[in-house]
Amino acid sequence: MSNDNKISNPSPSKDGSSFAEICARRYSRRDVLRVGAAASAAFALGSLSGCSSEQEVSSAELANSNWRSENPYRSAYDFVEIQHGMDEHHHVAPDHQAQVLLRWGDPLFKHAPEFDPTAQTLDSQLQQFGYNNDYIGYVALEPKKGQDARALLCVNHEYPIHGLMFPGFGANDSISAEQVKISQAACGASVVEVNCKDGIWEVNLDSVYNRRITSLDTEMEITGPAAGHSRMRTNADRSGRKVLGTLNNCAGGITPWGTYLTCEENFNYCFGGELPENHPETANHERYNVPLGWMHWDKHDARFDISHEPNEPNRFGWVVEIDPFNPKSKPKKRTALGRFKHEGGENIIATDGRLVIYMGDDQNFEYLYKFISRDPVNLGNPKANRDLLDHGTLYVAKFYDEGYLEWLPIEHSQGPLSAHFDSQADVLIEPRRAADLLGATPMDRPEDVVPNAKTGKVYVMLTNNTKRKTPNVANPRAANVFGHIIEISELDNNHAQTRGYWDMLVKGGDHKNKDHDAYFHPETSENGWFASPDNGAIDPTGRLWVSTDQGPKANLTGTNDGLWSLETEGPLRGMSKMFFRVPMGAEMSGPVFADDGESLFLAVQHPGDIEERPGSARIETASTRWPDFAESMPPRPSVVVVTRKNGGRIG
Ligand code: FEO
Ligand code: CA
Ligand code: CA
């Protein structure tokens, strides 16, 4: 990687191989086999990017059957798929069961009050499970014995929907001071111990680990290069190193040393007010769409009014590291990972032992990033990794149409950056602007980015971008309604490399409808295709699962969101099947498997919502009252755990 930003024609290979040779290697790495021409009912499989390969496979080999190691032409998944559809209930594949484990308002502590939607208080919400569960991290407390297990779930509570939280809620800007506090307390995160006894999961209200982290008042430390910078200081915090709360926690990750990364995404929702004219933060706030004012918190909490606190938004949009084993520990905002609308923080250890965290910036035309730690992970002594995330390099992806990509370091010394920023701290507060200057590839809303430790491949969920007029190589559809998934293979299968290959795995939408310009494996069923991929999960055997968030675009596909399996290897690559479907108005998030692959935790977020923008949904007119279906209960975002009816591996 040169330091002068001249990257117009890099060789993708350090050994100078031709592209044809690289393609051949890529496909031999995938162990793609060729079936003889004698196979009946043959069809061709094509790759969507620079390399293409054709394999002929008998349809008879595509039966819903067992694991590919037994037969590479068979599905890696073993379940009968469910149908697309839209109704008030959740649905799971036959032979599986879905148990509602934790609902918004459920007590997290022994003496916490039961949820009463008509008598919500700040004090009760602080002791109860939060609103709009998104990411779920699973941290085992002890190895599973028979059917018994103990684990911590680390759950994000992304944002409030006041009309679905407060019965009889009026106009959005009529929110009361007490409701603002409850709303701020309902967001953030929960750490909660769950126990499995005889195959049934339940919350342990006696656990010493249970904890609520909020947007209201949980004290956090700002660490890394931007800590203490003048742009991080406010009237309440002259040090620029202390902040109350975390905002819009979307997806996340669990580090190899067992800490929980929760990622601040649409923090701009929470700010209101107006900057004074010619304020130095004007361009920054415009780029991050601050303020959006959807939460109306600024009406009763001046710190969310940028006319009072113009720097407060700079203290959000970070990745926060939380020690789930110590409920008294102070969460840390790790500024070395950059400030943007962080979707997730899934991570993997590179061949040299350093940690690599893959991260999307979820907004139209924003970028794909990864962070590489300076120091290797110490697996023998978790405490030695205490400050690991404060030192390292942030990179942004540039895609080339020959099927390779380059990771550009976002360092103050690189190319034009020193002329536009005063320090690395300054760069990390606005990596979007730095990425523009470096010539990174603007993407169609990068969401979860999921490395697969079994194969080394990395899956990038790109949810949609209807505003795109001009396609680029990695975002090939104008007005991209249905999203797509890119697969990255880092050079030499080393995640600390700054070059790699990429390939299109699927393009969302109905692949049999020409107007959708979608791509899935041609044998994918009429229920198997999906749209707007958001989160990904790799199960313990290395299989990929994808959850979706279409918002109101569900009306175009005719199905609610859900969870799909998606083949990544061999002749069935690109074939997906529908496994779980959420009730009306909800999105599917948080998929995570227990270590044995026999329990799957899912987050059903905002059931009953009707709008892309939080604001107009109301309990009284909600499209579902899932999961309680009681006149006295609003629809409640909830964590669901899926198991196989007679035990055994999911899917
Ligand atoms: Fe909160 Fe990008 O979904
Ligand atoms: Ca998401
Ligand atoms: Ca989402």
XYZ file of C-alpha atoms and ligand atoms in Angstrom:
656
model
C 0.000 0.000 0.000
C 1.557 3.257 -1.077
C 1.366 6.269 1.180
C 0.650 8.813 -1.517
C -2.928 7.834 -2.301
C -1.994 6.857 -5.884
C -4.035 3.724 -6.086
C -5.267 3.838 -9.642
C -3.894 0.500 -10.762
C -2.704 -1.638 -7.894
C -1.760 -5.228 -8.441
C -4.155 -7.347 -6.439
C -1.496 -9.891 -5.762
C 1.801 -9.486 -4.014
C 3.253 -12.236 -6.194
C 2.176 -10.433 -9.357
C -0.242 -13.135 -10.553
C -2.490 -12.365 -13.465
C -6.157 -11.913 -12.753
C -7.009 -15.185 -14.510
C -4.637 -16.989 -12.174
C -6.213 -15.297 -9.195
C -9.672 -16.329 -10.369
C -8.534 -19.909 -10.776
C -7.125 -19.854 -7.265
C -10.275 -18.322 -5.818
C -12.435 -21.041 -7.252
C -10.097 -23.836 -6.358
C -10.126 -22.461 -2.810
C -13.878 -22.851 -2.815
C -13.500 -26.512 -3.727
C -16.028 -26.065 -6.455
C -16.302 -29.351 -8.305
C -17.397 -29.956 -11.825
C -20.155 -32.430 -12.461
C -20.003 -34.458 -15.643
C -21.987 -33.399 -18.668
C -24.054 -36.540 -18.306
C -25.941 -35.060 -15.369
C -29.549 -34.625 -16.253
C -31.599 -31.419 -15.954
C -28.398 -29.458 -15.792
C -28.203 -25.750 -15.263
C -25.449 -23.190 -15.245
C -24.280 -21.147 -12.302
C -22.653 -17.807 -12.910
C -20.712 -15.481 -10.695
C -21.798 -11.878 -10.794
C -18.466 -10.121 -10.608
C -15.260 -10.220 -12.635
C -14.605 -13.935 -12.406
C -17.197 -16.300 -13.721
C -17.391 -20.034 -13.473
C -19.819 -22.554 -14.771
C -20.761 -25.746 -13.041
C -23.380 -28.155 -14.222
C -25.387 -29.772 -11.470
C -28.236 -32.204 -11.529
C -31.435 -30.833 -10.026
C -31.931 -34.198 -8.397
C -28.860 -33.464 -6.308
C -30.440 -30.359 -4.836
C -32.746 -32.112 -2.415
C -33.340 -30.587 1.013
C -30.785 -32.806 2.573
C -27.743 -33.095 4.726
C -24.494 -31.358 5.307
C -22.306 -30.694 2.308
C -19.325 -32.595 3.658
C -21.286 -35.747 2.877
C -22.212 -34.542 -0.578
C -21.150 -31.166 -1.949
C -24.279 -30.916 -4.110
C -26.647 -31.121 -1.195
C -27.854 -28.266 0.954
C -25.896 -27.345 4.060
C -29.262 -26.753 5.775
C -31.807 -29.303 6.893
C -35.223 -27.716 7.355
C -38.424 -27.205 5.400
C -38.822 -23.547 4.592
C -41.819 -21.426 5.549
C -43.760 -19.176 3.191
C -43.569 -15.490 2.507
C -46.534 -13.680 4.020
C -47.799 -10.869 6.214
C -49.801 -11.372 9.379
C -49.836 -10.531 13.065
C -47.891 -13.573 14.241
C -44.389 -14.972 14.079
C -43.678 -18.177 12.149
C -40.813 -20.653 12.380
C -39.793 -23.624 10.252
C -41.542 -26.955 11.020
C -39.922 -29.129 13.684
C -38.703 -25.991 15.460
C -40.295 -24.000 18.282
C -40.013 -20.298 19.119
C -40.367 -19.182 22.730
C -40.771 -15.509 23.663
C -38.012 -15.108 26.256
C -37.829 -11.402 27.100
C -40.269 -8.613 26.307
C -39.862 -4.856 26.658
C -40.791 -4.074 30.284
C -40.055 -7.544 31.677
C -38.312 -7.328 35.084
C -34.538 -7.821 35.053
C -34.164 -7.912 38.823
C -35.872 -9.816 41.620
C -37.696 -6.812 43.103
C -38.363 -5.001 39.826
C -42.018 -4.079 39.188
C -44.074 -5.983 36.644
C -44.687 -4.053 33.434
C -47.763 -1.821 33.492
C -48.057 0.256 30.314
C -50.408 2.735 31.987
C -48.111 3.340 34.975
C -44.657 3.621 33.421
C -42.080 5.495 35.490
C -38.385 6.195 35.159
C -37.703 4.026 38.195
C -39.592 1.027 36.781
C -38.004 1.281 33.313
C -34.518 1.351 34.859
C -35.241 -2.107 36.317
C -36.894 -3.563 33.227
C -35.825 -4.847 29.819
C -35.501 -1.935 27.360
C -37.297 -1.078 24.155
C -36.587 -2.118 20.533
C -34.131 -4.948 21.041
C -31.647 -5.195 18.162
C -28.221 -6.870 18.486
C -27.924 -9.897 20.783
C -24.495 -11.061 21.965
C -24.202 -14.524 23.526
C -21.505 -15.100 26.154
C -21.466 -18.581 27.722
C -20.969 -18.621 31.497
C -20.273 -22.306 31.675
C -20.142 -25.131 29.153
C -23.470 -26.775 28.398
C -24.111 -29.965 30.345
C -26.744 -32.134 28.719
C -29.692 -29.805 28.169
C -28.558 -27.292 30.820
C -26.700 -24.066 30.058
C -25.926 -20.629 31.551
C -25.156 -17.591 29.459
C -25.267 -13.826 29.342
C -27.261 -12.103 26.636
C -25.979 -8.635 25.744
C -28.875 -6.857 24.044
C -29.060 -3.451 22.347
C -32.148 -1.251 22.734
C -31.953 0.874 19.631
C -34.539 3.659 19.731
C -37.937 4.536 21.219
C -41.265 4.751 19.391
C -43.281 6.928 21.733
C -46.628 6.287 20.024
C -46.157 2.530 20.574
C -44.829 2.947 24.123
C -47.275 5.338 25.773
C -51.033 4.614 25.600
C -52.958 7.586 24.212
C -49.769 9.351 23.079
C -50.626 12.618 21.322
C -48.577 14.766 18.965
C -44.869 13.911 18.970
C -43.791 17.310 20.242
C -46.245 17.104 23.139
C -44.006 14.598 24.923
C -43.717 15.266 28.667
C -40.501 15.636 30.663
C -41.226 12.341 32.469
C -41.825 10.564 29.143
C -38.472 11.838 27.827
C -36.723 10.323 30.842
C -38.573 7.004 30.440
C -37.730 7.042 26.737
C -34.028 7.639 27.452
C -34.066 4.885 30.083
C -35.736 2.443 27.680
C -32.832 2.822 25.212
C -29.228 1.679 25.525
C -28.530 -1.939 26.407
C -29.253 -4.804 28.794
C -26.989 -7.523 30.098
C -29.048 -10.420 31.385
C -28.277 -13.943 32.536
C -30.354 -16.666 30.938
C -30.405 -20.286 32.050
C -31.477 -23.352 30.134
C -33.003 -26.187 32.171
C -34.153 -29.332 30.418
C -34.106 -27.471 27.134
C -36.249 -24.496 28.320
C -34.645 -21.066 28.591
C -35.530 -18.558 31.323
C -34.206 -15.273 32.709
C -32.283 -15.499 35.995
C -33.562 -12.539 38.037
C -31.103 -13.331 40.840
C -28.048 -13.023 38.649
C -25.303 -10.650 39.781
C -24.601 -9.854 36.123
C -27.978 -8.310 35.198
C -27.571 -4.695 34.246
C -29.315 -1.830 32.444
C -27.230 0.646 30.480
C -29.195 3.652 29.268
C -29.183 6.698 27.020
C -30.045 8.745 30.097
C -27.339 8.611 32.713
C -24.962 5.633 32.476
C -21.502 7.151 32.937
C -19.080 6.288 30.155
C -15.453 7.043 29.484
C -14.198 8.352 26.149
C -10.901 6.670 25.295
C -8.439 6.564 22.411
C -7.081 9.292 20.128
C -10.135 11.620 20.179
C -10.553 11.574 23.998
C -10.086 15.062 25.384
C -10.036 16.803 21.964
C -11.593 20.283 22.067
C -14.414 19.114 19.765
C -15.375 16.500 22.401
C -15.804 19.030 25.236
C -19.117 20.386 26.485
C -20.299 22.667 29.274
C -21.010 19.616 31.421
C -17.712 17.912 30.590
C -14.727 20.232 30.208
C -12.436 17.207 29.963
C -13.937 15.759 26.776
C -13.494 12.340 28.370
C -16.785 11.677 30.182
C -20.211 11.215 28.667
C -23.609 10.121 29.901
C -25.230 7.308 28.002
C -25.127 5.670 24.611
C -27.511 6.299 21.696
C -29.209 4.292 18.956
C -27.360 1.072 19.639
C -27.913 -1.004 16.548
C -25.763 -4.089 15.993
C -22.587 -5.072 17.840
C -20.071 -7.800 18.512
C -18.419 -9.883 21.208
C -14.626 -9.670 21.401
C -12.453 -12.786 21.761
C -11.880 -11.747 25.400
C -15.616 -11.691 26.128
C -16.452 -7.977 26.122
C -19.528 -6.592 24.417
C -19.290 -4.035 21.624
C -22.444 -1.964 21.190
C -22.521 0.353 18.202
C -24.036 3.830 18.085
C -25.897 4.285 14.804
C -28.576 6.951 14.132
C -27.616 9.259 17.005
C -28.808 12.202 14.906
C -32.425 11.134 15.675
C -31.930 12.372 19.243
C -30.752 15.923 18.646
C -32.792 19.039 17.998
C -32.189 22.773 17.904
C -30.123 24.873 15.531
C -26.469 25.813 15.364
C -25.560 29.488 15.379
C -24.646 30.803 11.917
C -21.125 29.996 10.654
C -20.515 27.606 13.531
C -17.371 25.470 13.013
C -19.443 22.255 13.420
C -21.938 23.151 10.682
C -20.415 21.037 7.900
C -19.828 18.107 10.273
C -23.403 18.135 11.548
C -24.796 18.419 8.027
C -22.818 15.391 6.910
C -24.137 13.352 9.848
C -27.716 14.702 9.444
C -27.621 16.332 12.863
C -30.138 17.336 14.097
C -33.000 15.181 12.914
C -35.178 15.923 15.928
C -37.336 12.788 15.727
C -37.105 11.983 19.440
C -38.020 15.474 20.708
C -35.762 14.862 23.709
C -34.337 18.370 23.284
C -37.681 19.806 24.428
C -36.891 18.746 28.002
C -33.166 17.945 27.978
C -30.924 20.809 26.852
C -27.942 18.595 26.191
C -29.749 17.276 23.099
C -30.298 20.822 21.820
C -27.328 21.713 19.614
C -27.877 25.436 20.120
C -26.890 24.803 23.772
C -24.360 22.039 23.269
C -22.987 22.083 19.696
C -20.304 19.486 20.538
C -22.597 16.957 22.244
C -23.282 15.082 18.942
C -19.519 14.523 18.559
C -19.680 12.320 21.653
C -21.967 9.816 19.918
C -21.508 7.634 16.832
C -18.813 5.500 18.466
C -18.324 1.836 19.304
C -18.777 1.262 23.046
C -17.002 -1.587 24.839
C -18.739 -3.045 27.904
C -17.456 -5.703 30.303
C -20.558 -7.868 30.852
C -18.870 -9.731 33.711
C -18.559 -6.576 35.814
C -21.870 -4.714 36.197
C -20.066 -1.857 37.938
C -17.597 -1.320 35.091
C -17.695 1.928 33.140
C -18.455 1.429 29.430
C -15.776 2.863 27.141
C -16.310 4.696 23.868
C -13.393 3.583 21.692
C -12.586 6.518 19.418
C -9.840 4.681 17.496
C -12.685 2.895 15.659
C -13.976 6.175 14.211
C -17.237 8.077 14.470
C -20.005 7.262 12.049
C -23.411 5.586 12.044
C -21.983 2.328 13.287
C -24.084 -0.701 12.460
C -22.016 -3.510 14.003
C -18.657 -4.662 15.307
C -18.267 -8.319 14.338
C -14.630 -9.307 14.563
C -12.000 -11.962 13.942
C -8.384 -12.596 14.921
C -5.948 -12.218 12.000
C -3.187 -14.730 11.313
C -0.679 -12.547 13.212
C -2.926 -12.410 16.294
C -4.237 -8.849 15.872
C -7.955 -8.139 16.094
C -9.844 -7.050 12.971
C -13.282 -5.454 13.423
C -15.493 -5.061 10.332
C -17.912 -2.124 10.426
C -20.601 -0.621 8.205
C -21.733 3.016 8.204
C -25.456 2.643 7.641
C -26.508 5.525 5.473
C -26.942 5.956 1.727
C -23.561 6.394 -0.038
C -21.515 5.816 3.117
C -18.577 3.490 3.489
C -17.353 0.097 4.625
C -14.609 0.141 7.283
C -12.366 -2.177 9.230
C -10.185 -1.577 12.271
C -6.947 -3.495 12.795
C -5.517 -3.408 16.306
C -1.875 -2.456 16.762
C -1.259 -5.254 19.243
C -2.135 -8.944 19.176
C -4.972 -10.300 21.291
C -3.860 -12.002 24.491
C -6.157 -15.019 24.769
C -4.505 -16.301 27.948
C -5.139 -13.122 29.934
C -8.332 -11.215 29.050
C -7.296 -8.244 31.242
C -4.271 -7.671 29.023
C -6.677 -6.624 26.245
C -8.158 -3.853 28.373
C -6.905 -1.051 26.117
C -6.386 -3.046 22.922
C -9.080 -1.111 21.070
C -7.412 2.238 21.783
C -4.504 1.519 19.444
C -4.755 0.527 15.818
C -5.647 1.713 12.345
C -9.016 2.394 10.788
C -9.325 1.486 7.090
C -11.994 2.208 4.495
C -12.798 0.007 1.480
C -12.286 0.897 -2.163
C -13.713 -1.637 -4.623
C -12.343 -2.268 -8.126
C -14.250 -3.782 -10.983
C -11.678 -6.490 -11.561
C -13.016 -8.209 -8.444
C -10.513 -6.945 -5.955
C -10.558 -4.336 -3.247
C -8.160 -2.248 -1.270
C -8.375 -1.051 2.340
C -7.177 2.561 2.622
C -5.730 3.654 5.982
C -7.524 6.623 7.536
C -4.462 8.213 9.035
C -3.699 11.886 9.395
C -0.429 11.392 7.481
C -2.161 9.844 4.453
C -2.510 11.747 1.166
C -4.664 14.836 1.479
C -5.770 14.301 5.092
C -3.152 16.441 6.848
C -4.253 19.441 4.762
C -7.867 19.058 5.929
C -7.588 17.891 9.554
C -5.491 19.133 12.452
C -4.782 15.742 14.026
C -5.709 12.062 14.057
C -8.336 12.898 16.702
C -9.890 15.360 14.261
C -9.853 12.697 11.521
C -11.547 10.118 13.754
C -14.370 12.526 14.648
C -15.192 12.779 10.920
C -13.941 9.676 9.099
C -16.691 10.142 6.500
C -14.998 13.288 5.211
C -11.594 11.582 5.356
C -12.955 8.642 3.353
C -14.294 11.051 0.706
C -10.834 12.566 0.356
C -9.210 9.142 0.042
C -11.558 8.075 -2.764
C -13.304 5.196 -0.977
C -16.316 3.523 -2.637
C -19.723 4.935 -1.591
C -21.989 2.006 -0.764
C -25.708 1.216 -0.549
C -26.092 1.450 3.248
C -23.529 -0.970 4.709
C -25.077 -2.803 7.652
C -23.707 -5.866 9.431
C -20.340 -7.172 8.207
C -19.793 -10.741 9.279
C -16.511 -12.665 9.134
C -16.804 -16.450 8.972
C -14.043 -17.995 11.069
C -14.575 -21.404 9.396
C -13.941 -20.196 5.840
C -12.226 -16.830 6.291
C -14.828 -15.132 4.061
C -16.507 -11.892 5.105
C -20.159 -11.056 4.282
C -21.251 -7.446 3.827
C -24.980 -6.717 4.125
C -25.998 -3.725 1.979
C -29.587 -3.009 2.756
C -30.769 -0.662 -0.040
C -30.275 2.800 -1.508
C -33.212 4.119 -3.485
C -31.389 7.428 -3.888
C -28.617 5.953 -6.016
C -28.707 7.339 -9.549
C -25.350 6.105 -10.795
C -24.359 2.505 -10.093
C -20.751 1.724 -9.205
C -18.940 -1.559 -9.389
C -19.905 -2.824 -5.940
C -23.381 -1.266 -5.978
C -24.631 -2.225 -9.419
C -28.276 -1.114 -9.301
C -29.595 2.411 -9.643
C -32.458 3.051 -7.197
C -31.450 -0.081 -5.245
C -34.689 -1.023 -3.491
C -33.803 -4.553 -2.393
C -30.143 -4.486 -1.307
C -27.373 -7.019 -1.897
C -24.665 -9.057 -0.159
C -20.984 -8.884 -1.047
C -18.482 -11.572 -0.100
C -14.906 -10.526 0.652
C -11.893 -12.829 0.685
C -8.843 -11.125 2.159
C -5.525 -11.777 0.436
C -3.861 -14.937 1.769
C -6.947 -15.382 3.963
C -5.340 -12.884 6.342
C -7.798 -10.336 7.746
C -4.978 -7.921 8.557
C -4.207 -7.659 4.826
C -5.039 -4.396 3.087
C -5.988 -6.058 -0.195
C -8.508 -8.699 -1.038
C -11.053 -10.021 -3.494
C -14.759 -9.503 -3.605
C -17.705 -11.151 -5.244
C -21.449 -10.551 -5.348
C -23.237 -13.292 -3.396
C -26.873 -12.301 -3.984
C -28.852 -9.295 -5.151
C -32.101 -8.938 -3.167
C -35.615 -9.067 -4.599
C -37.636 -11.615 -6.544
C -35.097 -13.272 -8.814
C -37.860 -14.460 -11.142
C -39.199 -10.909 -11.622
C -37.198 -9.158 -14.348
C -38.107 -5.724 -12.972
C -36.293 -6.515 -9.723
C -32.976 -7.318 -11.441
C -32.324 -9.683 -8.518
C -29.917 -12.590 -8.298
C -30.200 -15.741 -6.225
C -29.279 -19.313 -7.106
C -31.735 -20.198 -9.879
C -33.257 -23.034 -7.845
C -34.155 -20.685 -4.973
C -37.886 -21.036 -4.306
C -40.604 -18.387 -4.436
C -40.233 -18.075 -0.636
C -36.469 -18.322 -0.580
C -35.523 -14.896 -1.924
C -35.391 -11.901 0.388
C -34.869 -8.141 0.357
C -32.948 -5.599 2.472
C -30.393 -7.768 4.297
C -29.480 -6.155 7.636
C -27.822 -8.614 10.037
C -25.845 -11.771 9.424
C -24.943 -14.633 11.719
C -22.541 -17.521 11.277
C -23.629 -20.615 13.161
C -21.120 -22.902 14.911
C -20.760 -25.082 11.816
C -19.939 -22.088 9.629
C -23.293 -21.619 7.860
C -24.581 -18.135 7.036
C -27.976 -16.784 8.158
C -29.384 -13.415 7.068
C -32.048 -11.237 8.694
C -33.884 -8.445 6.893
C -35.212 -4.941 7.543
C -37.366 -3.739 4.671
C -39.360 -1.055 6.501
C -42.392 -0.004 4.427
C -40.810 -1.681 1.375
C -42.339 -4.912 2.710
C -45.399 -3.843 0.739
C -43.364 -4.319 -2.454
C -42.218 -7.839 -1.623
C -45.448 -9.029 -0.031
C -43.697 -10.566 2.934
C -42.753 -9.502 6.417
C -39.108 -9.560 7.404
C -37.465 -12.674 8.700
C -34.437 -14.917 8.876
C -33.147 -16.868 5.895
C -30.414 -19.481 5.478
C -28.019 -18.674 2.638
C -25.658 -21.149 0.989
C -22.166 -19.780 0.419
C -20.150 -22.766 -0.772
C -20.296 -25.203 -3.662
C -22.836 -25.490 -6.448
C -25.741 -24.266 -4.287
C -23.993 -20.970 -3.499
C -26.587 -18.198 -3.505
C -29.573 -20.402 -2.576
C -31.573 -19.185 0.399
C -34.557 -20.514 2.365
C -36.965 -18.761 4.703
C -36.656 -19.976 8.302
C -38.457 -17.419 10.495
C -40.958 -14.634 9.845
C -41.752 -11.682 12.105
C -45.198 -10.194 12.786
C -46.522 -7.095 10.999
C -44.466 -3.949 11.232
C -41.428 -5.638 12.816
C -37.917 -6.107 11.538
C -35.757 -9.112 12.291
C -32.486 -8.458 14.071
C -29.959 -9.913 16.459
C -29.599 -13.475 15.201
C -27.077 -15.337 17.361
C -26.543 -19.025 18.069
C -25.616 -20.633 21.362
C -22.200 -22.278 21.178
C -23.677 -25.710 20.439
C -25.898 -24.445 17.598
C -28.976 -25.875 19.314
C -30.506 -22.551 20.420
C -30.967 -19.484 18.247
C -31.757 -16.086 19.791
C -33.648 -13.589 17.629
C -34.705 -9.985 18.248
C -38.143 -8.982 16.978
C -37.877 -5.192 16.780
C -40.759 -2.661 16.547
C -43.720 -5.035 15.984
C -46.804 -3.031 14.980
C -44.836 -0.117 13.554
C -46.128 1.318 10.305
C -43.665 3.966 9.320
C -40.055 4.061 8.268
C -39.629 7.145 10.440
C -40.560 6.774 14.075
C -43.462 9.080 14.715
C -46.875 8.163 13.439
C -47.476 4.645 14.807
C -49.885 4.431 17.753
C -50.788 1.541 20.044
C -54.470 2.041 19.344
C -54.029 1.459 15.588
C -51.015 -0.871 15.627
C -51.004 -3.609 13.012
C -50.323 -6.254 15.679
C -50.343 -6.557 19.485
C -47.675 -9.280 19.351
C -46.629 -11.062 21.523
C -49.281 -10.633 24.276
C -52.329 -10.009 22.036
C -54.062 -8.379 25.007
C -56.180 -5.231 24.832
C -54.260 -3.906 27.837
C -50.823 -4.443 26.277
C -49.057 -2.572 23.481
C -47.075 -4.578 20.941
C -43.757 -5.349 22.624
C -40.338 -5.775 21.011
C -39.058 -9.122 22.326
C -36.231 -11.623 22.228
C -37.310 -15.041 20.963
C -35.349 -18.265 21.402
C -35.710 -20.987 18.785
C -34.936 -24.641 19.496
C -35.569 -27.898 17.678
C -38.637 -29.727 18.974
C -36.762 -32.899 19.760
C -33.434 -31.199 20.392
C -30.488 -31.047 18.051
C -28.950 -28.564 15.700
C -31.075 -25.663 14.403
C -31.871 -25.729 10.708
Fe -30.227 0.079 12.944
Fe -28.663 -0.179 10.300
O -30.007 -0.754 11.316
Ca -29.390 -3.057 11.784
Ca -32.344 -2.128 11.099
